[in-house]
Amino acid sequence: MLRLFAIILAGLLASAPAQAQSAGDAQIRQLRLQVRQSMQAARDAQQAAAKAQSEVSAAQAEKADIAASLDKAESARGALASRVRALQAERKQLEARVAKLEADLAAERDAGQQTRAKLDAQTRARARAEADGARQGAALRTCRVHNGELAGAADDLLHAYEAKGIFSVLGEAEPFTGIGRVRLENLIETYRDKVDAAREPAGGPADPS
């Protein structure tokens, strides 16, 4: 465009007559001014167009960056949603596991209480049995003492009667037959056997306690 204005200006200058040079100087200056203004306007327009093109390019690049950022954000949102779903499923599994553990713990606690109650009952029963055994042992020892005392008293009584001379008295009462003496000896032997049978053996049974 600038070149075109220069050609037009040169043509005008070449065709102007010599006598009109003074009058045409003003026109030439006016044309030059117009040409300069046109050239400046053209340069301004080119600069504005270049600037606009640069801004368009920058806007397109920014748009592309924004689109890429949106794509990344959408991808991240999808990944986050998947992670949230996975965490929710894991939470449900953990809640189910905790519920099962609590149920197992409650069952074990009940079983422990039942076992403790059984052990307490067994302990009380054992204590009663030990107390009964102690009482029975004491009673058995007392019976042994009494048995020994009774056996000793019976022996003493038999020996006393023998020493008293019952045999001789009865023998004198029946000097010919001696039936009373034989009967008394048999009676003494019978009672001695009963005393020996009732006597506690030397070893004796073990105490229940």
C-alpha atoms as an extended CHARMM CRD file, in Angstrom:
* protein
*
       209  EXT
         1         1  MET       CA              0.0000000000        0.0000000000        0.0000000000  PROA      1               0.0000000000
         2         2  LEU       CA              2.8430000000        2.4620000000        0.7470000000  PROA      2               0.0000000000
         3         3  ARG       CA              4.4300000000        1.6920000000       -2.5850000000  PROA      3               0.0000000000
         4         4  LEU       CA              1.1740000000        2.4760000000       -4.3730000000  PROA      4               0.0000000000
         5         5  PHE       CA              0.9680000000        5.8950000000       -2.7510000000  PROA      5               0.0000000000
         6         6  ALA       CA              4.5550000000        6.6320000000       -3.7620000000  PROA      6               0.0000000000
         7         7  ILE       CA              3.8250000000        5.7650000000       -7.4080000000  PROA      7               0.0000000000
         8         8  ILE       CA              0.7480000000        7.9990000000       -7.4470000000  PROA      8               0.0000000000
         9         9  LEU       CA              2.6910000000       10.8490000000       -5.9390000000  PROA      9               0.0000000000
        10        10  ALA       CA              5.4910000000       10.5270000000       -8.5320000000  PROA      10              0.0000000000
        11        11  GLY       CA              2.9680000000       10.5470000000      -11.3810000000  PROA      11              0.0000000000
        12        12  LEU       CA              1.3310000000       13.6890000000      -10.1140000000  PROA      12              0.0000000000
        13        13  LEU       CA              4.6480000000       15.4440000000       -9.8240000000  PROA      13              0.0000000000
        14        14  ALA       CA              5.7200000000       14.4420000000      -13.3550000000  PROA      14              0.0000000000
        15        15  SER       CA              2.4780000000       15.5830000000      -15.0490000000  PROA      15              0.0000000000
        16        16  ALA       CA              2.1820000000       18.9580000000      -13.3770000000  PROA      16              0.0000000000
        17        17  PRO       CA              3.0410000000       21.8890000000      -15.7530000000  PROA      17              0.0000000000
        18        18  ALA       CA              5.9050000000       24.1650000000      -14.9090000000  PROA      18              0.0000000000
        19        19  GLN       CA              3.7510000000       27.2730000000      -14.7260000000  PROA      19              0.0000000000
        20        20  ALA       CA              1.5280000000       25.6860000000      -12.1310000000  PROA      20              0.0000000000
        21        21  GLN       CA              4.4040000000       24.5750000000       -9.9570000000  PROA      21              0.0000000000
        22        22  SER       CA              3.8790000000       27.2800000000       -7.3710000000  PROA      22              0.0000000000
        23        23  ALA       CA              0.2020000000       26.5280000000       -7.1050000000  PROA      23              0.0000000000
        24        24  GLY       CA              0.8270000000       22.8320000000       -7.0540000000  PROA      24              0.0000000000
        25        25  ASP       CA              3.3740000000       22.9660000000       -4.2650000000  PROA      25              0.0000000000
        26        26  ALA       CA              0.5930000000       23.3310000000       -1.7870000000  PROA      26              0.0000000000
        27        27  GLN       CA             -1.2120000000       20.3910000000       -3.2930000000  PROA      27              0.0000000000
        28        28  ILE       CA              1.9760000000       18.3560000000       -3.2940000000  PROA      28              0.0000000000
        29        29  ARG       CA              2.5490000000       19.1130000000        0.3410000000  PROA      29              0.0000000000
        30        30  GLN       CA             -1.0460000000       18.2420000000        0.9930000000  PROA      30              0.0000000000
        31        31  LEU       CA             -0.6630000000       14.9870000000       -0.9170000000  PROA      31              0.0000000000
        32        32  ARG       CA              2.5690000000       14.1960000000        0.8780000000  PROA      32              0.0000000000
        33        33  LEU       CA              0.8430000000       14.8100000000        4.1590000000  PROA      33              0.0000000000
        34        34  GLN       CA             -2.0110000000       12.5710000000        3.1160000000  PROA      34              0.0000000000
        35        35  VAL       CA              0.4600000000        9.9300000000        1.9370000000  PROA      35              0.0000000000
        36        36  ARG       CA              2.3450000000       10.0720000000        5.2320000000  PROA      36              0.0000000000
        37        37  GLN       CA             -0.9140000000        9.9180000000        7.1260000000  PROA      37              0.0000000000
        38        38  SER       CA             -2.0640000000        7.0050000000        4.9780000000  PROA      38              0.0000000000
        39        39  MET       CA              1.2670000000        5.2430000000        5.4520000000  PROA      39              0.0000000000
        40        40  GLN       CA              1.1130000000        5.8400000000        9.2090000000  PROA      40              0.0000000000
        41        41  ALA       CA             -2.4600000000        4.5860000000        9.2610000000  PROA      41              0.0000000000
        42        42  ALA       CA             -1.3620000000        1.5340000000        7.3000000000  PROA      42              0.0000000000
        43        43  ARG       CA              1.4940000000        0.9140000000        9.7140000000  PROA      43              0.0000000000
        44        44  ASP       CA             -0.8740000000        1.3930000000       12.6510000000  PROA      44              0.0000000000
        45        45  ALA       CA             -3.3400000000       -0.9800000000       11.0400000000  PROA      45              0.0000000000
        46        46  GLN       CA             -0.5890000000       -3.5560000000       10.4580000000  PROA      46              0.0000000000
        47        47  GLN       CA              0.5800000000       -3.1980000000       14.0410000000  PROA      47              0.0000000000
        48        48  ALA       CA             -2.9960000000       -3.4750000000       15.3010000000  PROA      48              0.0000000000
        49        49  ALA       CA             -3.5640000000       -6.5180000000       13.0970000000  PROA      49              0.0000000000
        50        50  ALA       CA             -0.3230000000       -8.0930000000       14.3010000000  PROA      50              0.0000000000
        51        51  LYS       CA             -1.2510000000       -7.3120000000       17.8830000000  PROA      51              0.0000000000
        52        52  ALA       CA             -4.7330000000       -8.7020000000       17.3530000000  PROA      52              0.0000000000
        53        53  GLN       CA             -3.2630000000      -11.8310000000       15.7520000000  PROA      53              0.0000000000
        54        54  SER       CA             -0.8680000000      -12.1810000000       18.6690000000  PROA      54              0.0000000000
        55        55  GLU       CA             -3.7240000000      -11.7620000000       21.1080000000  PROA      55              0.0000000000
        56        56  VAL       CA             -5.7680000000      -14.3090000000       19.1680000000  PROA      56              0.0000000000
        57        57  SER       CA             -2.8460000000      -16.7410000000       19.2410000000  PROA      57              0.0000000000
        58        58  ALA       CA             -2.3640000000      -16.1110000000       22.9560000000  PROA      58              0.0000000000
        59        59  ALA       CA             -6.0910000000      -16.5690000000       23.5440000000  PROA      59              0.0000000000
        60        60  GLN       CA             -6.0560000000      -19.8130000000       21.5660000000  PROA      60              0.0000000000
        61        61  ALA       CA             -3.0270000000      -21.0300000000       23.5130000000  PROA      61              0.0000000000
        62        62  GLU       CA             -4.7070000000      -20.0490000000       26.7710000000  PROA      62              0.0000000000
        63        63  LYS       CA             -7.8700000000      -21.8040000000       25.6290000000  PROA      63              0.0000000000
        64        64  ALA       CA             -5.8460000000      -24.9230000000       24.8590000000  PROA      64              0.0000000000
        65        65  ASP       CA             -4.1950000000      -24.7130000000       28.2950000000  PROA      65              0.0000000000
        66        66  ILE       CA             -7.5750000000      -24.2790000000       29.9450000000  PROA      66              0.0000000000
        67        67  ALA       CA             -8.9580000000      -27.2490000000       28.0040000000  PROA      67              0.0000000000
        68        68  ALA       CA             -5.9520000000      -29.3540000000       29.0360000000  PROA      68              0.0000000000
        69        69  SER       CA             -6.4000000000      -28.2480000000       32.6540000000  PROA      69              0.0000000000
        70        70  LEU       CA            -10.0890000000      -29.1250000000       32.4560000000  PROA      70              0.0000000000
        71        71  ASP       CA             -9.2170000000      -32.5480000000       31.0600000000  PROA      71              0.0000000000
        72        72  LYS       CA             -6.7340000000      -33.0990000000       33.8980000000  PROA      72              0.0000000000
        73        73  ALA       CA             -9.2630000000      -31.8800000000       36.4480000000  PROA      73              0.0000000000
        74        74  GLU       CA            -11.9170000000      -34.1950000000       35.0120000000  PROA      74              0.0000000000
        75        75  SER       CA             -9.4940000000      -37.1120000000       35.0860000000  PROA      75              0.0000000000
        76        76  ALA       CA             -8.5190000000      -36.2700000000       38.6680000000  PROA      76              0.0000000000
        77        77  ARG       CA            -12.1940000000      -35.9830000000       39.6080000000  PROA      77              0.0000000000
        78        78  GLY       CA            -12.8700000000      -39.4300000000       38.1380000000  PROA      78              0.0000000000
        79        79  ALA       CA             -9.8970000000      -40.9120000000       40.0020000000  PROA      79              0.0000000000
        80        80  LEU       CA            -11.0350000000      -39.2120000000       43.2070000000  PROA      80              0.0000000000
        81        81  ALA       CA            -14.5700000000      -40.5450000000       42.7580000000  PROA      81              0.0000000000
        82        82  SER       CA            -13.1720000000      -44.0580000000       42.2640000000  PROA      82              0.0000000000
        83        83  ARG       CA            -11.0370000000      -43.6670000000       45.3880000000  PROA      83              0.0000000000
        84        84  VAL       CA            -14.0560000000      -42.4550000000       47.3620000000  PROA      84              0.0000000000
        85        85  ARG       CA            -16.0740000000      -45.4920000000       46.2540000000  PROA      85              0.0000000000
        86        86  ALA       CA            -13.1970000000      -47.8000000000       47.1980000000  PROA      86              0.0000000000
        87        87  LEU       CA            -12.9010000000      -46.1440000000       50.6220000000  PROA      87              0.0000000000
        88        88  GLN       CA            -16.6480000000      -46.4580000000       51.1660000000  PROA      88              0.0000000000
        89        89  ALA       CA            -16.5160000000      -50.1710000000       50.3280000000  PROA      89              0.0000000000
        90        90  GLU       CA            -13.5120000000      -50.6140000000       52.6270000000  PROA      90              0.0000000000
        91        91  ARG       CA            -15.3520000000      -48.7570000000       55.3830000000  PROA      91              0.0000000000
        92        92  LYS       CA            -18.3340000000      -51.0990000000       55.0500000000  PROA      92              0.0000000000
        93        93  GLN       CA            -16.0050000000      -54.1000000000       55.2780000000  PROA      93              0.0000000000
        94        94  LEU       CA            -14.3420000000      -52.6520000000       58.3750000000  PROA      94              0.0000000000
        95        95  GLU       CA            -17.7180000000      -51.9380000000       59.9770000000  PROA      95              0.0000000000
        96        96  ALA       CA            -18.8190000000      -55.5260000000       59.3050000000  PROA      96              0.0000000000
        97        97  ARG       CA            -15.5530000000      -56.8370000000       60.7540000000  PROA      97              0.0000000000
        98        98  VAL       CA            -15.8850000000      -54.6450000000       63.8480000000  PROA      98              0.0000000000
        99        99  ALA       CA            -19.4680000000      -55.8390000000       64.3460000000  PROA      99              0.0000000000
       100       100  LYS       CA            -18.3230000000      -59.4780000000       64.0970000000  PROA      100             0.0000000000
       101       101  LEU       CA            -15.4700000000      -58.8790000000       66.5420000000  PROA      101             0.0000000000
       102       102  GLU       CA            -17.8620000000      -57.2220000000       68.9880000000  PROA      102             0.0000000000
       103       103  ALA       CA            -20.2660000000      -60.1690000000       68.6900000000  PROA      103             0.0000000000
       104       104  ASP       CA            -17.4050000000      -62.6530000000       69.2180000000  PROA      104             0.0000000000
       105       105  LEU       CA            -16.1880000000      -60.6570000000       72.2120000000  PROA      105             0.0000000000
       106       106  ALA       CA            -19.6770000000      -60.6220000000       73.7300000000  PROA      106             0.0000000000
       107       107  ALA       CA            -19.9730000000      -64.3970000000       73.2010000000  PROA      107             0.0000000000
       108       108  GLU       CA            -16.5590000000      -64.9760000000       74.7810000000  PROA      108             0.0000000000
       109       109  ARG       CA            -17.5180000000      -62.7050000000       77.6790000000  PROA      109             0.0000000000
       110       110  ASP       CA            -20.7180000000      -64.7110000000       78.2440000000  PROA      110             0.0000000000
       111       111  ALA       CA            -18.7880000000      -67.9780000000       78.0100000000  PROA      111             0.0000000000
       112       112  GLY       CA            -16.2250000000      -66.6290000000       80.4760000000  PROA      112             0.0000000000
       113       113  GLN       CA            -18.9610000000      -65.6380000000       82.9110000000  PROA      113             0.0000000000
       114       114  GLN       CA            -20.5330000000      -69.0940000000       82.6280000000  PROA      114             0.0000000000
       115       115  THR       CA            -17.1420000000      -70.7540000000       83.1460000000  PROA      115             0.0000000000
       116       116  ARG       CA            -16.4570000000      -68.4950000000       86.1270000000  PROA      116             0.0000000000
       117       117  ALA       CA            -19.8480000000      -69.3880000000       87.5980000000  PROA      117             0.0000000000
       118       118  LYS       CA            -19.0940000000      -73.1140000000       87.1400000000  PROA      118             0.0000000000
       119       119  LEU       CA            -15.6720000000      -72.7020000000       88.7340000000  PROA      119             0.0000000000
       120       120  ASP       CA            -17.2030000000      -70.8100000000       91.6530000000  PROA      120             0.0000000000
       121       121  ALA       CA            -19.7910000000      -73.5640000000       92.0920000000  PROA      121             0.0000000000
       122       122  GLN       CA            -17.0640000000      -76.2360000000       91.9210000000  PROA      122             0.0000000000
       123       123  THR       CA            -14.9580000000      -74.2830000000       94.4100000000  PROA      123             0.0000000000
       124       124  ARG       CA            -17.8740000000      -74.0330000000       96.8260000000  PROA      124             0.0000000000
       125       125  ALA       CA            -18.6690000000      -77.7360000000       96.3650000000  PROA      125             0.0000000000
       126       126  ARG       CA            -15.0260000000      -78.6400000000       96.9550000000  PROA      126             0.0000000000
       127       127  ALA       CA            -14.9280000000      -76.4700000000      100.0680000000  PROA      127             0.0000000000
       128       128  ARG       CA            -18.0700000000      -78.1920000000      101.3590000000  PROA      128             0.0000000000
       129       129  ALA       CA            -16.5980000000      -81.5980000000      100.5140000000  PROA      129             0.0000000000
       130       130  GLU       CA            -13.3470000000      -80.7190000000      102.2800000000  PROA      130             0.0000000000
       131       131  ALA       CA            -15.2950000000      -79.4750000000      105.3000000000  PROA      131             0.0000000000
       132       132  ASP       CA            -17.3900000000      -82.6640000000      105.3030000000  PROA      132             0.0000000000
       133       133  GLY       CA            -14.2240000000      -84.7400000000      104.9120000000  PROA      133             0.0000000000
       134       134  ALA       CA            -12.5990000000      -82.8950000000      107.7930000000  PROA      134             0.0000000000
       135       135  ARG       CA            -15.6580000000      -83.4930000000      109.9700000000  PROA      135             0.0000000000
       136       136  GLN       CA            -15.7870000000      -87.1540000000      108.9480000000  PROA      136             0.0000000000
       137       137  GLY       CA            -12.0480000000      -87.5100000000      109.5980000000  PROA      137             0.0000000000
       138       138  ALA       CA            -12.4400000000      -85.9820000000      113.0290000000  PROA      138             0.0000000000
       139       139  ALA       CA            -15.4200000000      -88.2470000000      113.7230000000  PROA      139             0.0000000000
       140       140  LEU       CA            -13.4400000000      -91.2690000000      112.4820000000  PROA      140             0.0000000000
       141       141  ARG       CA            -10.5010000000      -90.4160000000      114.7100000000  PROA      141             0.0000000000
       142       142  THR       CA            -12.8950000000      -90.0030000000      117.6290000000  PROA      142             0.0000000000
       143       143  CYS       CA            -14.4740000000      -93.3690000000      116.8090000000  PROA      143             0.0000000000
       144       144  ARG       CA            -11.0460000000      -94.9740000000      116.6660000000  PROA      144             0.0000000000
       145       145  VAL       CA            -10.1840000000      -93.5480000000      120.0460000000  PROA      145             0.0000000000
       146       146  HSD       CA            -13.4990000000      -94.7150000000      121.4770000000  PROA      146             0.0000000000
       147       147  ASN       CA            -13.0870000000      -98.1060000000      119.8200000000  PROA      147             0.0000000000
       148       148  GLY       CA             -9.6570000000      -98.5110000000      121.3540000000  PROA      148             0.0000000000
       149       149  GLU       CA            -10.9440000000      -97.4040000000      124.7270000000  PROA      149             0.0000000000
       150       150  LEU       CA            -13.8950000000      -99.8170000000      124.5620000000  PROA      150             0.0000000000
       151       151  ALA       CA            -11.6640000000     -102.6870000000      123.4380000000  PROA      151             0.0000000000
       152       152  GLY       CA             -9.2330000000     -101.9340000000      126.2560000000  PROA      152             0.0000000000
       153       153  ALA       CA            -12.0780000000     -101.7430000000      128.7600000000  PROA      153             0.0000000000
       154       154  ALA       CA            -13.4310000000     -105.0930000000      127.5420000000  PROA      154             0.0000000000
       155       155  ASP       CA             -9.9860000000     -106.6780000000      127.8720000000  PROA      155             0.0000000000
       156       156  ASP       CA             -9.6100000000     -105.2270000000      131.3330000000  PROA      156             0.0000000000
       157       157  LEU       CA            -13.0550000000     -106.5150000000      132.2880000000  PROA      157             0.0000000000
       158       158  LEU       CA            -12.3150000000     -110.0270000000      131.0420000000  PROA      158             0.0000000000
       159       159  HSD       CA             -8.9600000000     -110.0920000000      132.7750000000  PROA      159             0.0000000000
       160       160  ALA       CA            -10.5760000000     -108.7860000000      135.9480000000  PROA      160             0.0000000000
       161       161  TYR       CA            -13.1700000000     -111.5360000000      135.9410000000  PROA      161             0.0000000000
       162       162  GLU       CA            -10.4920000000     -114.1400000000      135.3000000000  PROA      162             0.0000000000
       163       163  ALA       CA             -8.3820000000     -112.7600000000      138.1330000000  PROA      163             0.0000000000
       164       164  LYS       CA            -11.3820000000     -112.7010000000      140.4570000000  PROA      164             0.0000000000
       165       165  GLY       CA            -11.5810000000     -116.4850000000      140.3860000000  PROA      165             0.0000000000
       166       166  ILE       CA            -14.9110000000     -117.0280000000      138.6830000000  PROA      166             0.0000000000
       167       167  PHE       CA            -13.5880000000     -120.2830000000      137.2680000000  PROA      167             0.0000000000
       168       168  SER       CA            -12.7760000000     -121.6350000000      140.6720000000  PROA      168             0.0000000000
       169       169  VAL       CA            -16.1320000000     -120.4910000000      142.0810000000  PROA      169             0.0000000000
       170       170  LEU       CA            -18.0910000000     -122.1670000000      139.3320000000  PROA      170             0.0000000000
       171       171  GLY       CA            -15.8610000000     -125.2170000000      139.5090000000  PROA      171             0.0000000000
       172       172  GLU       CA            -16.5670000000     -125.5800000000      143.1960000000  PROA      172             0.0000000000
       173       173  ALA       CA            -20.2940000000     -125.2150000000      142.5580000000  PROA      173             0.0000000000
       174       174  GLU       CA            -20.1360000000     -128.1490000000      140.1490000000  PROA      174             0.0000000000
       175       175  PRO       CA            -17.2670000000     -130.3100000000      141.4160000000  PROA      175             0.0000000000
       176       176  PHE       CA            -18.2130000000     -133.4130000000      139.4910000000  PROA      176             0.0000000000
       177       177  THR       CA            -19.2030000000     -132.2820000000      136.0150000000  PROA      177             0.0000000000
       178       178  GLY       CA            -17.3870000000     -128.9400000000      135.6220000000  PROA      178             0.0000000000
       179       179  ILE       CA            -20.1310000000     -127.8670000000      133.1820000000  PROA      179             0.0000000000
       180       180  GLY       CA            -20.2770000000     -124.3270000000      134.5320000000  PROA      180             0.0000000000
       181       181  ARG       CA            -16.5410000000     -123.8150000000      134.0480000000  PROA      181             0.0000000000
       182       182  VAL       CA            -16.6310000000     -124.9920000000      130.4490000000  PROA      182             0.0000000000
       183       183  ARG       CA            -19.6400000000     -122.8130000000      129.7090000000  PROA      183             0.0000000000
       184       184  LEU       CA            -17.9240000000     -119.7690000000      131.1890000000  PROA      184             0.0000000000
       185       185  GLU       CA            -14.7400000000     -120.4030000000      129.2290000000  PROA      185             0.0000000000
       186       186  ASN       CA            -16.7500000000     -120.6510000000      126.0330000000  PROA      186             0.0000000000
       187       187  LEU       CA            -18.5900000000     -117.4400000000      126.8860000000  PROA      187             0.0000000000
       188       188  ILE       CA            -15.3210000000     -115.5850000000      127.5610000000  PROA      188             0.0000000000
       189       189  GLU       CA            -13.8250000000     -116.8020000000      124.2940000000  PROA      189             0.0000000000
       190       190  THR       CA            -16.9450000000     -115.6900000000      122.4310000000  PROA      190             0.0000000000
       191       191  TYR       CA            -16.7550000000     -112.1690000000      123.8590000000  PROA      191             0.0000000000
       192       192  ARG       CA            -13.0010000000     -112.0160000000      123.2950000000  PROA      192             0.0000000000
       193       193  ASP       CA            -13.5660000000     -112.8840000000      119.6210000000  PROA      193             0.0000000000
       194       194  LYS       CA            -16.2100000000     -110.1460000000      119.3550000000  PROA      194             0.0000000000
       195       195  VAL       CA            -13.8520000000     -107.6080000000      120.9660000000  PROA      195             0.0000000000
       196       196  ASP       CA            -11.0400000000     -108.5970000000      118.6000000000  PROA      196             0.0000000000
       197       197  ALA       CA            -13.3800000000     -108.3240000000      115.6030000000  PROA      197             0.0000000000
       198       198  ALA       CA            -14.5250000000     -104.8590000000      116.6900000000  PROA      198             0.0000000000
       199       199  ARG       CA            -10.9850000000     -103.6500000000      117.4070000000  PROA      199             0.0000000000
       200       200  GLU       CA             -9.4890000000     -101.2090000000      114.8190000000  PROA      200             0.0000000000
       201       201  PRO       CA             -6.7250000000     -102.9300000000      112.7950000000  PROA      201             0.0000000000
       202       202  ALA       CA             -3.1680000000     -101.8100000000      113.5030000000  PROA      202             0.0000000000
       203       203  GLY       CA             -2.7590000000     -100.1460000000      110.0750000000  PROA      203             0.0000000000
       204       204  GLY       CA             -6.3030000000      -98.8030000000      109.9460000000  PROA      204             0.0000000000
       205       205  PRO       CA             -7.9700000000      -97.2400000000      106.8780000000  PROA      205             0.0000000000
       206       206  ALA       CA             -6.6500000000      -93.8640000000      105.7510000000  PROA      206             0.0000000000
       207       207  ASP       CA             -8.4600000000      -90.7470000000      106.9240000000  PROA      207             0.0000000000
       208       208  PRO       CA            -10.7360000000      -89.1880000000      104.2820000000  PROA      208             0.0000000000
       209       209  SER       CA             -9.0850000000      -85.8560000000      104.9860000000  PROA      209             0.0000000000
